[in-house]
Amino acid sequence: DTEVTQTPKHLVMGMTNKKSLKCEQHMGHRAMYWYKQKAKKPPELMFVYSYEKLSINESVPSRFSPECPNSSLLNLHLHALQPEDSALYLCASSQVGFLEAFFGQGTRLTVV
Amino acid sequence: SQQGEEDPQALSIQEGENATMNCSYKTSINNLQWYRQNSGRGLVHLILIRSNEREKHSGRLRVTLDTSKKSSSLLITASRAADTASYFCATGNYGQNFVFGPGTRLSVLP
């Protein structure tokens, strides 16, 4: 199984809502990533988990809160987002280190 | 942080032609990777070339790496309409985490 599964595929939320994005992989990868991508731009790294511990936070606002409950799951909790946070959110996993990453299909988030 | 920079930013070619994309980066690397992204979907890993390799092939893909010039190129031979996508290079060192360059948007016209 070489899939990274992200749910939901689409999400519309108001600025006062709380929602969560979920990501799951069963490849035994111990590094998991969240990226944010705006249209016609490259993915921007947000968070990296290595061995279930947060290893990199790229100065992401606190309204985004990551969580890695176990080695297969990665969540991104969203609260009080702004319209400019609307984007494609991508999850990826890999072996620890800069190696081939497997990406999910993303969650298209719209903040209204 | 390290970052690849691709050029050209956009490329249109006819089916059957070859497409070449370039990537430059700023600092030393352990390896360099190329990814493809179809519109609005996840990225797909294409090829990884290690810093001690100069050239690598995978099917219709050929990647070169010149560490002295801090640059890499991706060649797609005999392009097909299905190759239409954005292509990104990613650079990094072990223990750090990779970031993507701005990408090349390739259009292959039938």
PDB file of C-alpha atoms in Angstrom:
ATOM      1  CA  ASP A   1       0.000   0.000   0.000  1.00  0.00           C
ATOM      2  CA  THR A   2       1.725   3.179  -1.207  1.00  0.00           C
ATOM      3  CA  GLU A   3      -1.152   5.513  -0.543  1.00  0.00           C
ATOM      4  CA  VAL A   4      -1.470   8.557   1.599  1.00  0.00           C
ATOM      5  CA  THR A   5      -5.131   9.190   2.292  1.00  0.00           C
ATOM      6  CA  GLN A   6      -6.404  12.651   3.124  1.00  0.00           C
ATOM      7  CA  THR A   7      -9.879  13.508   4.305  1.00  0.00           C
ATOM      8  CA  PRO A   8     -11.949  15.415   3.565  1.00  0.00           C
ATOM      9  CA  LYS A   9     -11.249  16.186  -0.095  1.00  0.00           C
ATOM     10  CA  HIS A  10     -13.074  19.495   0.119  1.00  0.00           C
ATOM     11  CA  LEU A  11     -13.905  21.666   3.123  1.00  0.00           C
ATOM     12  CA  VAL A  12     -15.717  24.961   3.423  1.00  0.00           C
ATOM     13  CA  MET A  13     -15.566  26.585   6.814  1.00  0.00           C
ATOM     14  CA  GLY A  14     -16.462  29.880   8.406  1.00  0.00           C
ATOM     15  CA  MET A  15     -13.932  32.023  10.199  1.00  0.00           C
ATOM     16  CA  THR A  16     -15.319  31.010  13.588  1.00  0.00           C
ATOM     17  CA  ASN A  17     -15.429  27.286  12.907  1.00  0.00           C
ATOM     18  CA  LYS A  18     -13.147  24.563  14.192  1.00  0.00           C
ATOM     19  CA  LYS A  19     -12.351  21.742  11.828  1.00  0.00           C
ATOM     20  CA  SER A  20      -9.679  19.097  11.350  1.00  0.00           C
ATOM     21  CA  LEU A  21      -7.886  17.665   8.353  1.00  0.00           C
ATOM     22  CA  LYS A  22      -6.806  14.055   8.536  1.00  0.00           C
ATOM     23  CA  CYS A  23      -3.997  12.137   6.881  1.00  0.00           C
ATOM     24  CA  GLU A  24      -3.222   8.437   7.062  1.00  0.00           C
ATOM     25  CA  GLN A  25      -0.469   6.210   5.684  1.00  0.00           C
ATOM     26  CA  HIS A  26       0.428   2.563   6.191  1.00  0.00           C
ATOM     27  CA  MET A  27       3.853   2.457   4.606  1.00  0.00           C
ATOM     28  CA  GLY A  28       5.708   2.486   7.905  1.00  0.00           C
ATOM     29  CA  HIS A  29       7.033   5.973   7.229  1.00  0.00           C
ATOM     30  CA  ARG A  30       8.183   7.813  10.322  1.00  0.00           C
ATOM     31  CA  ALA A  31       8.283  11.295   8.781  1.00  0.00           C
ATOM     32  CA  MET A  32       5.053  13.098   7.954  1.00  0.00           C
ATOM     33  CA  TYR A  33       4.530  16.552   6.544  1.00  0.00           C
ATOM     34  CA  TRP A  34       1.906  19.219   6.068  1.00  0.00           C
ATOM     35  CA  TYR A  35       2.179  21.575   3.112  1.00  0.00           C
ATOM     36  CA  LYS A  36       0.025  24.495   2.033  1.00  0.00           C
ATOM     37  CA  GLN A  37      -0.294  25.285  -1.661  1.00  0.00           C
ATOM     38  CA  LYS A  38      -1.837  28.317  -3.308  1.00  0.00           C
ATOM     39  CA  ALA A  39      -2.799  28.316  -6.966  1.00  0.00           C
ATOM     40  CA  LYS A  40       0.152  28.306  -9.368  1.00  0.00           C
ATOM     41  CA  LYS A  41       2.636  28.277  -6.474  1.00  0.00           C
ATOM     42  CA  PRO A  42       4.823  25.498  -5.106  1.00  0.00           C
ATOM     43  CA  PRO A  43       3.852  23.679  -1.919  1.00  0.00           C
ATOM     44  CA  GLU A  44       5.033  25.533   1.189  1.00  0.00           C
ATOM     45  CA  LEU A  45       6.243  23.444   4.084  1.00  0.00           C
ATOM     46  CA  MET A  46       4.239  23.989   7.282  1.00  0.00           C
ATOM     47  CA  PHE A  47       5.092  21.203   9.724  1.00  0.00           C
ATOM     48  CA  VAL A  48       7.231  18.097   9.897  1.00  0.00           C
ATOM     49  CA  TYR A  49       6.827  15.217  12.298  1.00  0.00           C
ATOM     50  CA  SER A  50       9.680  12.809  12.772  1.00  0.00           C
ATOM     51  CA  TYR A  51       9.066   9.709  14.897  1.00  0.00           C
ATOM     52  CA  GLU A  52       5.759  11.239  15.987  1.00  0.00           C
ATOM     53  CA  LYS A  53       7.454  14.346  17.358  1.00  0.00           C
ATOM     54  CA  LEU A  54       7.141  17.801  15.852  1.00  0.00           C
ATOM     55  CA  SER A  55      10.548  18.555  14.394  1.00  0.00           C
ATOM     56  CA  ILE A  56       9.847  21.552  12.192  1.00  0.00           C
ATOM     57  CA  ASN A  57       7.308  24.345  12.440  1.00  0.00           C
ATOM     58  CA  GLU A  58       7.865  26.835   9.663  1.00  0.00           C
ATOM     59  CA  SER A  59       6.548  29.810  11.661  1.00  0.00           C
ATOM     60  CA  VAL A  60       2.969  28.785  11.037  1.00  0.00           C
ATOM     61  CA  PRO A  61       0.269  30.836  12.829  1.00  0.00           C
ATOM     62  CA  SER A  62      -1.204  29.201  15.918  1.00  0.00           C
ATOM     63  CA  ARG A  63      -4.612  28.927  14.267  1.00  0.00           C
ATOM     64  CA  PHE A  64      -3.093  25.837  12.635  1.00  0.00           C
ATOM     65  CA  SER A  65      -2.379  23.112  15.176  1.00  0.00           C
ATOM     66  CA  PRO A  66      -0.818  19.823  14.078  1.00  0.00           C
ATOM     67  CA  GLU A  67      -1.113  16.537  15.884  1.00  0.00           C
ATOM     68  CA  CYS A  68       0.454  13.139  15.300  1.00  0.00           C
ATOM     69  CA  PRO A  69      -1.448  10.626  17.445  1.00  0.00           C
ATOM     70  CA  ASN A  70       0.511   7.638  16.127  1.00  0.00           C
ATOM     71  CA  SER A  71       2.943   6.703  13.395  1.00  0.00           C
ATOM     72  CA  SER A  72       0.172   6.298  10.799  1.00  0.00           C
ATOM     73  CA  LEU A  73      -1.941   9.359  11.448  1.00  0.00           C
ATOM     74  CA  LEU A  74      -1.446  13.073  11.112  1.00  0.00           C
ATOM     75  CA  ASN A  75      -4.048  15.702  11.855  1.00  0.00           C
ATOM     76  CA  LEU A  76      -4.195  19.424  11.262  1.00  0.00           C
ATOM     77  CA  HIS A  77      -6.605  21.244  13.528  1.00  0.00           C
ATOM     78  CA  LEU A  78      -7.994  24.500  12.200  1.00  0.00           C
ATOM     79  CA  HIS A  79      -9.485  27.304  14.246  1.00  0.00           C
ATOM     80  CA  ALA A  80     -10.375  30.914  13.517  1.00  0.00           C
ATOM     81  CA  LEU A  81      -8.947  30.816  10.003  1.00  0.00           C
ATOM     82  CA  GLN A  82      -8.827  33.757   7.650  1.00  0.00           C
ATOM     83  CA  PRO A  83      -9.982  33.837   4.018  1.00  0.00           C
ATOM     84  CA  GLU A  84      -6.319  34.001   2.935  1.00  0.00           C
ATOM     85  CA  ASP A  85      -5.851  30.550   4.461  1.00  0.00           C
ATOM     86  CA  SER A  86      -7.927  29.125   1.636  1.00  0.00           C
ATOM     87  CA  ALA A  87      -5.626  26.757  -0.226  1.00  0.00           C
ATOM     88  CA  LEU A  88      -4.858  23.132  -1.043  1.00  0.00           C
ATOM     89  CA  TYR A  89      -3.444  21.398   2.020  1.00  0.00           C
ATOM     90  CA  LEU A  90      -1.199  18.479   1.238  1.00  0.00           C
ATOM     91  CA  CYS A  91       0.002  15.732   3.501  1.00  0.00           C
ATOM     92  CA  ALA A  92       3.069  13.662   2.700  1.00  0.00           C
ATOM     93  CA  SER A  93       5.099  10.908   4.273  1.00  0.00           C
ATOM     94  CA  SER A  94       8.556   9.468   3.780  1.00  0.00           C
ATOM     95  CA  GLN A  95      11.283   7.540   5.465  1.00  0.00           C
ATOM     96  CA  VAL A  96      13.093   9.847   7.868  1.00  0.00           C
ATOM     97  CA  GLY A  97      15.560  11.993   5.991  1.00  0.00           C
ATOM     98  CA  PHE A  98      15.330  13.651   2.613  1.00  0.00           C
ATOM     99  CA  LEU A  99      13.996  10.708   0.661  1.00  0.00           C
ATOM    100  CA  GLU A 100      11.141   9.986  -1.706  1.00  0.00           C
ATOM    101  CA  ALA A 101       7.935  11.479  -0.365  1.00  0.00           C
ATOM    102  CA  PHE A 102       4.464  10.174  -1.022  1.00  0.00           C
ATOM    103  CA  PHE A 103       1.717  12.762  -1.195  1.00  0.00           C
ATOM    104  CA  GLY A 104      -1.987  12.592  -0.580  1.00  0.00           C
ATOM    105  CA  GLN A 105      -4.418  14.173  -3.024  1.00  0.00           C
ATOM    106  CA  GLY A 106      -4.933  17.106  -0.711  1.00  0.00           C
ATOM    107  CA  THR A 107      -7.821  18.875   0.976  1.00  0.00           C
ATOM    108  CA  ARG A 108      -9.164  21.890  -0.873  1.00  0.00           C
ATOM    109  CA  LEU A 109     -10.007  24.328   1.915  1.00  0.00           C
ATOM    110  CA  THR A 110     -12.174  27.399   1.463  1.00  0.00           C
ATOM    111  CA  VAL A 111     -12.585  29.838   4.338  1.00  0.00           C
ATOM    112  CA  VAL A 112     -15.629  32.076   4.065  1.00  0.00           C
TER     113      VAL A 112
ATOM    114  CA  SER B   1      16.450  27.190   3.856  1.00  0.00           C
ATOM    115  CA  GLN B   2      17.487  25.524   0.631  1.00  0.00           C
ATOM    116  CA  GLN B   3      15.320  25.989  -2.381  1.00  0.00           C
ATOM    117  CA  GLY B   4      15.386  24.878  -5.971  1.00  0.00           C
ATOM    118  CA  GLU B   5      14.601  27.414  -8.641  1.00  0.00           C
ATOM    119  CA  GLU B   6      13.256  26.047 -11.897  1.00  0.00           C
ATOM    120  CA  ASP B   7      13.322  27.542 -15.320  1.00  0.00           C
ATOM    121  CA  PRO B   8      11.531  28.047 -17.537  1.00  0.00           C
ATOM    122  CA  GLN B   9       8.443  28.835 -15.496  1.00  0.00           C
ATOM    123  CA  ALA B  10       6.208  27.762 -18.369  1.00  0.00           C
ATOM    124  CA  LEU B  11       6.903  25.635 -21.419  1.00  0.00           C
ATOM    125  CA  SER B  12       4.660  24.666 -24.338  1.00  0.00           C
ATOM    126  CA  ILE B  13       5.707  21.986 -26.784  1.00  0.00           C
ATOM    127  CA  GLN B  14       4.148  19.679 -29.354  1.00  0.00           C
ATOM    128  CA  GLU B  15       3.557  16.019 -28.673  1.00  0.00           C
ATOM    129  CA  GLY B  16       6.618  13.987 -29.568  1.00  0.00           C
ATOM    130  CA  GLU B  17       9.069  16.775 -28.794  1.00  0.00           C
ATOM    131  CA  ASN B  18      11.465  16.732 -25.884  1.00  0.00           C
ATOM    132  CA  ALA B  19      11.006  18.986 -22.855  1.00  0.00           C
ATOM    133  CA  THR B  20      13.870  20.224 -20.744  1.00  0.00           C
ATOM    134  CA  MET B  21      13.487  21.901 -17.378  1.00  0.00           C
ATOM    135  CA  ASN B  22      16.268  23.264 -15.218  1.00  0.00           C
ATOM    136  CA  CYS B  23      16.671  23.660 -11.493  1.00  0.00           C
ATOM    137  CA  SER B  24      19.253  25.673  -9.591  1.00  0.00           C
ATOM    138  CA  TYR B  25      19.851  25.629  -5.885  1.00  0.00           C
ATOM    139  CA  LYS B  26      21.931  27.538  -3.385  1.00  0.00           C
ATOM    140  CA  THR B  27      23.559  25.247  -0.836  1.00  0.00           C
ATOM    141  CA  SER B  28      25.088  21.786  -0.666  1.00  0.00           C
ATOM    142  CA  ILE B  29      22.709  18.866  -0.950  1.00  0.00           C
ATOM    143  CA  ASN B  30      22.584  15.145  -0.316  1.00  0.00           C
ATOM    144  CA  ASN B  31      20.206  14.566  -3.147  1.00  0.00           C
ATOM    145  CA  LEU B  32      17.770  16.299  -5.454  1.00  0.00           C
ATOM    146  CA  GLN B  33      14.317  15.105  -6.377  1.00  0.00           C
ATOM    147  CA  TRP B  34      11.846  15.866  -9.131  1.00  0.00           C
ATOM    148  CA  TYR B  35       8.087  15.732  -8.676  1.00  0.00           C
ATOM    149  CA  ARG B  36       5.118  16.101 -11.010  1.00  0.00           C
ATOM    150  CA  GLN B  37       1.776  17.609 -10.095  1.00  0.00           C
ATOM    151  CA  ASN B  38      -1.312  17.338 -12.233  1.00  0.00           C
ATOM    152  CA  SER B  39      -3.686  20.227 -11.844  1.00  0.00           C
ATOM    153  CA  GLY B  40      -4.933  20.595  -8.284  1.00  0.00           C
ATOM    154  CA  ARG B  41      -3.797  17.136  -7.189  1.00  0.00           C
ATOM    155  CA  GLY B  42      -1.047  15.632  -5.080  1.00  0.00           C
ATOM    156  CA  LEU B  43       2.570  15.490  -6.118  1.00  0.00           C
ATOM    157  CA  VAL B  44       4.071  12.344  -7.574  1.00  0.00           C
ATOM    158  CA  HIS B  45       7.722  11.500  -7.074  1.00  0.00           C
ATOM    159  CA  LEU B  46       9.533  11.045 -10.384  1.00  0.00           C
ATOM    160  CA  ILE B  47      13.188  10.528  -9.653  1.00  0.00           C
ATOM    161  CA  LEU B  48      15.861  11.054  -7.022  1.00  0.00           C
ATOM    162  CA  ILE B  49      19.474  11.729  -7.883  1.00  0.00           C
ATOM    163  CA  ARG B  50      22.146  11.616  -5.200  1.00  0.00           C
ATOM    164  CA  SER B  51      24.892  14.191  -4.930  1.00  0.00           C
ATOM    165  CA  ASN B  52      27.516  11.669  -6.063  1.00  0.00           C
ATOM    166  CA  GLU B  53      25.568  10.824  -9.233  1.00  0.00           C
ATOM    167  CA  ARG B  54      25.770  12.832 -12.449  1.00  0.00           C
ATOM    168  CA  GLU B  55      22.992  11.307 -14.491  1.00  0.00           C
ATOM    169  CA  LYS B  56      20.033   9.058 -13.934  1.00  0.00           C
ATOM    170  CA  HIS B  57      17.381   7.582 -16.215  1.00  0.00           C
ATOM    171  CA  SER B  58      13.894   6.343 -15.590  1.00  0.00           C
ATOM    172  CA  GLY B  59      11.826   5.456 -18.635  1.00  0.00           C
ATOM    173  CA  ARG B  60      11.471   8.624 -20.715  1.00  0.00           C
ATOM    174  CA  LEU B  61      13.027  10.734 -17.972  1.00  0.00           C
ATOM    175  CA  ARG B  62      16.648  11.739 -17.793  1.00  0.00           C
ATOM    176  CA  VAL B  63      17.987  13.784 -14.917  1.00  0.00           C
ATOM    177  CA  THR B  64      21.418  15.324 -14.669  1.00  0.00           C
ATOM    178  CA  LEU B  65      23.076  16.901 -11.675  1.00  0.00           C
ATOM    179  CA  ASP B  66      26.022  19.270 -11.665  1.00  0.00           C
ATOM    180  CA  THR B  67      26.983  19.969  -8.070  1.00  0.00           C
ATOM    181  CA  SER B  68      29.744  22.368  -9.091  1.00  0.00           C
ATOM    182  CA  LYS B  69      27.142  24.588 -10.767  1.00  0.00           C
ATOM    183  CA  LYS B  70      24.439  23.704  -8.238  1.00  0.00           C
ATOM    184  CA  SER B  71      22.055  22.832 -11.013  1.00  0.00           C
ATOM    185  CA  SER B  72      19.997  19.949 -12.335  1.00  0.00           C
ATOM    186  CA  SER B  73      17.986  19.327 -15.460  1.00  0.00           C
ATOM    187  CA  LEU B  74      15.017  17.105 -16.183  1.00  0.00           C
ATOM    188  CA  LEU B  75      14.556  15.913 -19.749  1.00  0.00           C
ATOM    189  CA  ILE B  76      11.311  14.282 -20.842  1.00  0.00           C
ATOM    190  CA  THR B  77      11.728  12.610 -24.203  1.00  0.00           C
ATOM    191  CA  ALA B  78       8.987  11.973 -26.747  1.00  0.00           C
ATOM    192  CA  SER B  79       6.470  13.949 -24.725  1.00  0.00           C
ATOM    193  CA  ARG B  80       2.801  13.029 -24.596  1.00  0.00           C
ATOM    194  CA  ALA B  81      -0.301  15.058 -23.807  1.00  0.00           C
ATOM    195  CA  ALA B  82      -0.457  13.166 -20.498  1.00  0.00           C
ATOM    196  CA  ASP B  83       2.849  14.774 -19.492  1.00  0.00           C
ATOM    197  CA  THR B  84       1.046  18.108 -19.173  1.00  0.00           C
ATOM    198  CA  ALA B  85       1.606  19.050 -15.533  1.00  0.00           C
ATOM    199  CA  SER B  86       3.714  21.184 -13.237  1.00  0.00           C
ATOM    200  CA  TYR B  87       7.180  19.901 -12.446  1.00  0.00           C
ATOM    201  CA  PHE B  88       9.027  20.790  -9.258  1.00  0.00           C
ATOM    202  CA  CYS B  89      12.512  20.117  -8.051  1.00  0.00           C
ATOM    203  CA  ALA B  90      13.139  19.649  -4.347  1.00  0.00           C
ATOM    204  CA  THR B  91      16.474  19.834  -2.606  1.00  0.00           C
ATOM    205  CA  GLY B  92      17.561  18.934   0.875  1.00  0.00           C
ATOM    206  CA  ASN B  93      20.034  17.374   3.194  1.00  0.00           C
ATOM    207  CA  TYR B  94      19.516  14.423   5.458  1.00  0.00           C
ATOM    208  CA  GLY B  95      18.013  15.686   8.685  1.00  0.00           C
ATOM    209  CA  GLN B  96      16.598  18.794   7.087  1.00  0.00           C
ATOM    210  CA  ASN B  97      13.438  18.939   5.158  1.00  0.00           C
ATOM    211  CA  PHE B  98      12.897  19.694   1.600  1.00  0.00           C
ATOM    212  CA  VAL B  99      11.302  22.693   0.038  1.00  0.00           C
ATOM    213  CA  PHE B 100      10.181  23.030  -3.532  1.00  0.00           C
ATOM    214  CA  GLY B 101      11.195  25.460  -6.215  1.00  0.00           C
ATOM    215  CA  PRO B 102       8.593  27.559  -8.057  1.00  0.00           C
ATOM    216  CA  GLY B 103       8.061  24.859 -10.689  1.00  0.00           C
ATOM    217  CA  THR B 104       7.757  24.630 -14.450  1.00  0.00           C
ATOM    218  CA  ARG B 105       4.295  24.398 -15.976  1.00  0.00           C
ATOM    219  CA  LEU B 106       4.548  22.121 -18.989  1.00  0.00           C
ATOM    220  CA  SER B 107       1.873  22.034 -21.672  1.00  0.00           C
ATOM    221  CA  VAL B 108       2.130  19.314 -24.303  1.00  0.00           C
ATOM    222  CA  LEU B 109      -0.097  20.087 -27.258  1.00  0.00           C
ATOM    223  CA  PRO B 110      -1.558  17.265 -29.329  1.00  0.00           C
TER     224      PRO B 110
END
